[in-house]
XYZ file of C-alpha atoms in Angstrom:
486
model
C -68.542 -35.700 47.433
C -67.353 -39.039 49.167
C -64.818 -37.807 51.971
C -62.875 -41.244 51.623
C -61.592 -40.549 48.101
C -59.494 -37.729 46.826
C -59.924 -36.452 43.312
C -56.784 -35.500 41.278
C -57.492 -33.175 38.250
C -55.168 -31.592 35.622
C -56.642 -29.080 33.000
C -55.419 -28.708 29.543
C -56.776 -25.320 28.289
C -56.738 -24.450 24.694
C -56.696 -20.709 24.039
C -57.190 -19.297 20.300
C -54.718 -16.499 19.927
C -56.239 -13.205 18.336
C -53.539 -12.748 15.711
C -54.741 -11.439 12.167
C -53.523 -14.456 10.448
C -53.171 -18.041 11.059
C -50.156 -19.866 12.798
C -48.464 -21.104 9.658
C -50.479 -19.402 6.847
C -51.485 -15.818 5.634
C -55.190 -16.783 5.729
C -57.328 -14.699 7.939
C -57.857 -15.683 11.512
C -61.395 -14.809 11.829
C -64.570 -16.465 13.109
C -68.008 -16.348 11.595
C -67.147 -16.030 7.794
C -68.645 -18.339 5.039
C -67.410 -21.921 5.412
C -63.898 -22.566 3.676
C -63.227 -18.955 2.511
C -60.299 -18.261 4.978
C -58.113 -21.005 3.589
C -54.800 -21.375 1.697
C -53.041 -24.479 0.415
C -51.286 -24.736 3.831
C -54.434 -24.644 5.646
C -55.943 -27.769 3.691
C -52.532 -29.606 3.511
C -52.090 -29.579 -0.222
C -48.996 -31.506 -1.477
C -45.850 -29.085 -1.521
C -47.345 -26.463 0.615
C -44.889 -25.298 3.370
C -45.701 -23.619 6.837
C -44.302 -20.113 7.726
C -44.481 -19.162 11.406
C -46.513 -16.274 12.644
C -44.130 -14.003 14.870
C -47.159 -12.383 16.356
C -48.452 -15.678 17.788
C -44.932 -16.272 19.310
C -45.168 -12.810 20.932
C -48.333 -13.575 22.520
C -47.296 -16.906 23.753
C -44.249 -15.358 25.328
C -46.433 -12.694 27.024
C -48.512 -15.266 28.542
C -45.616 -17.220 29.867
C -44.174 -13.852 31.347
C -47.764 -13.173 32.940
C -47.560 -16.648 34.782
C -43.941 -16.293 35.693
C -42.966 -19.339 33.589
C -39.426 -19.908 32.101
C -39.448 -18.769 28.421
C -37.356 -21.274 26.306
C -34.798 -19.416 24.252
C -35.001 -22.480 21.882
C -38.094 -24.322 21.394
C -39.268 -26.695 18.522
C -42.215 -28.009 16.729
C -43.365 -31.609 16.298
C -45.733 -33.583 14.210
C -48.575 -35.229 16.111
C -50.158 -37.851 13.731
C -53.818 -38.750 13.866
C -56.511 -39.040 11.314
C -59.888 -37.257 11.706
C -62.165 -35.641 8.869
C -61.403 -32.125 10.272
C -57.679 -32.529 10.044
C -56.554 -32.147 6.525
C -52.852 -33.022 6.886
C -53.348 -36.002 9.041
C -51.086 -34.394 11.523
C -51.068 -31.464 13.834
C -48.040 -29.213 14.332
C -47.412 -28.944 17.942
C -44.707 -28.542 20.452
C -44.147 -31.927 22.233
C -40.434 -32.278 23.299
C -39.513 -28.516 23.465
C -42.530 -26.208 24.511
C -41.883 -22.376 24.405
C -42.900 -22.015 28.086
C -41.900 -24.366 30.896
C -43.368 -23.929 34.422
C -45.304 -20.926 35.985
C -48.126 -20.450 38.186
C -51.390 -19.114 38.687
C -52.731 -17.547 42.062
C -56.440 -17.809 42.606
C -58.739 -16.328 45.305
C -60.808 -19.279 46.669
C -63.264 -18.547 49.548
C -61.130 -15.664 50.742
C -57.840 -17.483 50.539
C -55.232 -17.634 47.857
C -54.345 -20.737 46.329
C -51.412 -21.411 43.911
C -51.793 -23.705 40.992
C -48.509 -24.780 39.209
C -48.327 -25.076 35.531
C -46.316 -27.799 33.640
C -45.934 -26.193 30.272
C -47.539 -23.950 27.652
C -46.935 -24.894 23.980
C -47.973 -23.365 20.572
C -49.947 -25.464 18.074
C -52.403 -25.136 15.362
C -56.146 -25.785 15.376
C -58.218 -28.368 13.348
C -61.168 -27.512 11.109
C -64.735 -27.872 12.347
C -67.256 -30.566 11.540
C -70.779 -29.340 10.813
C -73.533 -31.842 11.138
C -76.934 -31.604 9.321
C -80.131 -33.675 8.922
C -78.905 -35.671 6.131
C -75.133 -35.174 5.873
C -72.145 -33.701 7.514
C -69.656 -30.985 6.165
C -66.138 -29.838 7.054
C -65.330 -26.293 7.408
C -61.489 -25.646 7.259
C -61.637 -21.854 8.201
C -60.425 -22.763 11.741
C -57.802 -25.091 10.413
C -54.385 -23.797 11.309
C -55.555 -20.918 13.634
C -52.980 -20.412 16.331
C -53.479 -21.904 19.870
C -51.718 -21.995 23.018
C -52.206 -25.094 25.050
C -51.784 -24.477 28.933
C -51.199 -27.576 30.929
C -51.448 -27.491 34.733
C -49.940 -29.933 36.989
C -52.434 -32.483 38.530
C -52.853 -30.162 41.437
C -56.677 -29.617 41.360
C -58.865 -31.491 43.750
C -62.430 -30.107 43.410
C -64.650 -29.063 40.385
C -64.991 -25.724 41.966
C -61.182 -25.368 42.088
C -60.888 -26.262 38.428
C -63.345 -23.640 37.616
C -61.687 -20.970 39.572
C -58.394 -21.673 38.119
C -59.866 -21.697 34.340
C -61.516 -18.286 35.021
C -58.081 -17.020 36.299
C -56.394 -18.222 33.170
C -59.087 -16.598 31.071
C -58.688 -13.349 32.801
C -55.056 -13.341 32.153
C -55.396 -13.860 28.498
C -57.884 -10.974 28.324
C -55.766 -8.767 30.334
C -52.768 -9.166 27.986
C -55.005 -9.202 24.843
C -53.744 -12.546 23.758
C -57.141 -13.987 23.060
C -60.820 -12.861 23.032
C -61.791 -16.039 25.105
C -65.267 -16.339 23.431
C -66.206 -19.713 24.717
C -69.265 -19.818 22.438
C -67.163 -19.358 19.415
C -64.494 -22.094 20.735
C -61.924 -19.579 21.537
C -61.428 -21.155 24.974
C -61.741 -24.766 25.382
C -61.131 -27.101 28.314
C -59.752 -30.691 28.474
C -59.855 -32.237 32.104
C -57.948 -35.303 33.172
C -59.680 -36.752 36.084
C -58.593 -39.580 38.466
C -59.424 -40.550 42.029
C -57.646 -42.342 44.872
C -58.197 -43.328 48.453
C -57.339 -40.455 50.865
C -53.644 -40.976 51.976
C -52.531 -42.713 48.750
C -49.693 -40.917 47.005
C -49.546 -42.585 43.654
C -51.773 -41.501 40.700
C -54.273 -43.952 39.515
C -55.525 -44.404 35.800
C -57.046 -41.021 34.515
C -59.868 -40.429 32.120
C -59.912 -37.222 29.776
C -63.088 -35.327 29.096
C -62.568 -33.126 25.968
C -63.646 -29.801 24.568
C -65.937 -28.371 27.334
C -66.671 -24.766 26.372
C -68.177 -23.374 29.636
C -67.280 -23.312 33.284
C -70.700 -24.700 34.444
C -70.255 -27.838 31.945
C -66.825 -28.289 33.157
C -67.790 -28.467 36.736
C -70.683 -30.768 35.976
C -68.497 -33.054 33.714
C -65.693 -33.391 36.398
C -68.140 -34.015 39.168
C -69.900 -36.635 37.147
C -66.677 -38.378 36.313
C -65.467 -38.381 39.979
C -68.635 -39.949 41.062
C -68.485 -42.651 38.204
C -64.820 -43.685 39.215
C -65.827 -43.718 42.835
C -68.779 -45.861 42.150
C -66.574 -48.247 39.997
C -63.900 -48.665 42.623
C -66.255 -49.352 45.395
C -68.221 -51.773 43.281
C -65.199 -53.724 42.488
C -62.888 -53.814 45.625
C -61.291 -57.094 44.687
C -60.082 -56.004 41.300
C -56.686 -54.244 40.536
C -57.435 -50.510 40.141
C -55.964 -50.506 36.484
C -58.664 -53.089 35.532
C -61.456 -50.999 37.178
C -60.858 -47.547 35.511
C -59.286 -47.875 32.142
C -57.492 -44.835 30.696
C -60.126 -43.412 28.120
C -61.194 -40.367 26.501
C -64.666 -38.954 26.840
C -66.656 -35.957 25.425
C -69.196 -34.178 27.545
C -72.922 -34.311 26.446
C -74.474 -31.126 27.904
C -78.004 -32.264 27.043
C -77.828 -35.771 28.874
C -75.410 -34.185 31.343
C -73.170 -37.254 31.196
C -69.915 -38.187 29.619
C -69.765 -40.200 26.428
C -66.939 -42.542 25.721
C -64.949 -41.632 22.579
C -61.977 -44.161 22.745
C -59.753 -46.182 25.169
C -56.297 -46.700 26.080
C -54.633 -43.718 24.369
C -51.104 -43.019 25.001
C -48.433 -40.458 23.600
C -46.783 -43.333 21.457
C -50.155 -43.563 19.562
C -49.451 -40.147 17.936
C -46.050 -41.221 16.580
C -44.457 -37.767 17.552
C -41.423 -36.795 15.550
C -39.563 -33.265 14.850
C -41.473 -31.153 12.292
C -39.038 -31.272 9.228
C -40.539 -28.041 7.646
C -39.918 -25.593 10.461
C -36.769 -24.192 11.971
C -36.640 -23.892 15.793
C -37.917 -20.816 17.470
C -34.872 -18.801 18.799
C -35.383 -15.870 21.140
C -32.988 -13.595 22.871
C -33.031 -12.580 26.596
C -33.614 -8.949 25.510
C -36.668 -9.786 23.290
C -38.322 -11.583 26.491
C -37.293 -8.765 28.878
C -38.856 -6.119 26.504
C -42.161 -8.078 26.612
C -42.149 -8.697 30.385
C -41.589 -4.892 30.907
C -44.454 -3.969 28.753
C -46.994 -6.262 30.513
C -50.128 -4.327 31.613
C -51.756 -4.509 35.065
C -52.612 -8.311 35.501
C -55.957 -9.511 37.240
C -54.223 -10.460 40.480
C -52.427 -7.141 40.796
C -55.652 -5.336 40.087
C -57.430 -7.417 42.509
C -55.128 -6.684 45.297
C -55.570 -2.988 44.332
C -59.162 -3.259 44.752
C -58.806 -4.747 48.187
C -56.147 -2.556 49.633
C -56.879 0.756 47.964
C -60.453 0.681 47.323
C -61.808 -1.417 50.364
C -63.556 -4.067 48.336
C -64.016 -7.613 49.750
C -61.828 -10.249 48.301
C -64.826 -11.945 46.758
C -66.042 -8.657 45.134
C -62.529 -7.918 43.914
C -62.327 -11.358 42.266
C -65.711 -11.315 40.618
C -64.849 -7.893 39.137
C -61.240 -8.650 37.999
C -62.213 -12.154 36.565
C -64.121 -10.304 33.813
C -61.950 -7.756 32.292
C -64.644 -5.871 30.324
C -66.708 -5.377 33.389
C -63.450 -4.479 35.372
C -62.585 -1.850 32.807
C -66.148 -0.585 32.896
C -65.934 -0.284 36.696
C -62.679 1.649 36.261
C -64.426 4.132 33.830
C -67.134 4.718 36.238
C -64.976 5.065 39.122
C -63.374 7.985 37.462
C -66.767 9.959 38.217
C -67.642 8.207 41.487
C -66.087 8.275 45.024
C -68.063 5.216 46.413
C -66.223 2.046 44.884
C -68.024 -0.485 47.201
C -71.428 0.837 46.342
C -70.529 0.995 42.610
C -69.217 -2.515 42.661
C -72.362 -3.809 44.417
C -74.568 -2.164 41.753
C -72.624 -3.545 38.910
C -72.121 -7.215 40.239
C -75.730 -7.464 41.946
C -78.295 -5.120 40.952
C -77.573 -4.596 37.306
C -76.153 -8.278 36.808
C -79.366 -9.580 38.557
C -81.622 -7.737 36.112
C -79.625 -9.066 33.093
C -79.101 -12.527 34.299
C -81.932 -14.321 32.203
C -81.147 -12.157 29.022
C -77.484 -13.227 28.688
C -76.416 -9.707 28.182
C -74.059 -7.482 30.182
C -74.464 -3.841 31.129
C -71.848 -3.105 28.289
C -74.029 -4.789 25.775
C -76.848 -2.613 26.872
C -74.865 0.534 25.987
C -75.511 2.410 29.346
C -72.567 4.770 29.756
C -70.203 4.112 32.713
C -70.557 7.693 33.824
C -74.413 7.251 34.068
C -74.023 4.497 36.562
C -71.470 6.651 38.344
C -74.132 9.421 38.446
C -76.731 7.021 39.911
C -74.590 5.820 42.677
C -73.571 9.651 43.614
C -77.155 10.320 43.794
C -77.977 7.449 46.128
C -74.869 8.110 48.458
C -75.471 11.840 48.571
C -79.174 11.419 49.586
C -80.603 12.772 46.432
C -82.733 9.675 45.935
C -83.597 6.682 48.118
C -82.485 3.124 47.440
C -86.051 2.196 46.323
C -86.144 4.997 43.878
C -82.761 4.097 42.735
C -83.926 0.534 41.728
C -86.742 1.991 39.615
C -84.369 4.543 38.018
C -81.987 1.445 37.177
C -84.993 -0.309 35.538
C -85.691 2.895 33.318
C -81.872 3.048 32.501
C -82.139 -0.373 31.109
C -85.046 0.714 28.790
C -83.391 3.862 27.824
C -79.790 3.193 28.058
C -78.636 6.786 26.718
C -80.592 8.597 29.240
C -78.856 9.790 32.313
C -80.266 9.289 35.961
C -80.707 12.919 36.634
C -83.054 13.512 33.680
C -85.048 10.171 34.479
C -85.555 11.474 37.957
C -86.486 14.996 37.238
C -89.067 13.783 34.648
C -90.927 11.468 36.827
C -92.911 12.838 39.804
C -92.845 9.573 41.443
C -89.145 9.635 41.695
C -89.040 13.008 43.575
C -87.489 12.217 47.082
C -89.784 13.321 50.052
C -87.995 16.150 51.864
C -91.021 17.702 53.811
C -90.395 16.489 57.468
C -93.880 17.536 58.593
C -95.357 14.950 55.775
C -92.931 12.213 56.881
C -93.946 12.690 60.657
C -97.617 12.112 59.578
C -96.617 8.697 58.173
C -94.588 7.800 61.272
C -97.412 8.674 63.564
C -99.639 6.589 61.643
C -97.192 3.759 61.510
C -96.876 3.794 65.432
C -100.723 4.097 65.865
C -101.508 1.043 63.575
C -98.683 -1.213 64.843
C -98.770 -1.066 68.903
C -97.481 -4.438 69.052
C -94.229 -3.582 67.043
C -93.883 -0.570 69.311
C -94.049 -2.657 72.554
C -91.623 -5.165 70.993
C -89.039 -2.578 70.320
C -89.412 -1.101 73.755
C -88.703 -4.503 75.135
C -85.357 -4.586 73.104
C -86.203 -6.195 69.870
C -84.399 -4.150 67.136
C -86.088 -5.957 64.301
C -89.413 -4.319 65.328
C -87.980 -0.847 64.579
C -87.016 -2.221 61.072
C -90.598 -3.416 60.526
C -91.977 0.159 61.414
C -89.439 1.699 59.071
C -90.684 -0.591 56.352
C -94.301 0.376 57.046
C -93.459 4.138 56.821
C -91.541 3.594 53.389
C -94.401 1.640 52.084
C -96.766 4.471 53.026
C -94.638 7.049 51.264
C -93.713 4.758 48.324
C -90.047 4.851 49.230
C -89.661 8.517 48.897
C -88.469 9.246 52.288
C -84.925 9.002 53.691
C -84.638 5.807 55.587
C -82.270 7.254 58.287
C -84.534 10.330 58.865
C -87.637 7.733 59.222
C -85.542 5.813 61.630
C -84.438 8.865 63.622
C -88.220 10.045 63.916
C -89.562 6.642 64.921
C -86.985 6.504 67.763
C -87.793 9.899 68.955
C -91.615 9.427 68.891
C -91.564 6.158 70.542
C -89.304 7.386 73.215
C -91.606 10.465 73.644
C -94.720 8.159 74.166
C -92.922 5.582 76.584
């Protein structure tokens, strides 16, 4: 990234709330059903239909506001946002423009071992549009999603790198999952990101024209899109140094093309006035009490940052490991379940986030998807730490657990002769003697002070015994025998 320019990024995150029904209609709020089955006259904007507010959606919005330490408005109102698009049956969206339900707030994120605070401008309730589906010879509209409840979370323009944007978005996702406000399924569109991007010379304080990149539904795509747009704007400014900045980068809206890996222009010069906002005449204001808000605040569960700090201070995990675990609530809950039967949290964390995650990387699955009971992972870690099996055998046992998810590690080890650890010290000594005899140069190097030479000899012994011997015992025997020969 060009160090003479400073990117300025703000994110608008749309999170679908996991209520049973839609925001203003009793129609089911459920993904994946047959097109145009979860609809009522309100969803498709039939004349005379009137919206009725879903109180559970309000509760979930207040929960999120409390989780980010925002100010919950005692009175908030809905507005009409007018625009025409085929998936918008009413030709307007019901949103909160003037008086949102949450004002302010902040999200604290771990970045490279340090904490960074991202201020939030506002959080408001609104309903979703339908979904356009394109086929080879025609396009159709599915209104099942029309009217589903959303909260839009608007950050301050306080983000300066694509990585910061991704970390902030991951923290928002975790909070939503921990309070059970949204399933955050990005493949189903439950969590979508719009990024507002501008760049300015380092030291300049004013904000230049921004471009908006809409509806990104993965962290990797968001990082790629933001980085691409930053580079494009820098390129435009440096190629046109004599032009006024407003003429070089025009306020525009783009969509991200993941196949071409480039932004595609949708429209230019779009401003709030274009939407002709005015108060929604068919809905009364939302009026809340301090007691209602306090009740929700007190009932909040342990939040990701609180859990992350507990993992660091009580379990001894690194800040990075704690962040990786707590950013994924299902994985963190799985870790908690395994921890109930395991006294080695750091080893357990490494096996979940590195060993098993690495094996599953290409499949797109998680260890929870496989159905491996958490207690079985705990048993595996206990066997390793207590010296019942070596690390090399453990890797093979883990492979077998993935093939037979219900089978516990102890049964897998007892049924396979190759997994029986070698405890016969006399047999291990034979391998040690052979390694010393076959590698005189490594012995000489070790005696000269090269510690890596001893690691090489340990590796030779472990290879001879197919990983069955205890590495600390092999290490000890090698040192004794080399010392005796010197």
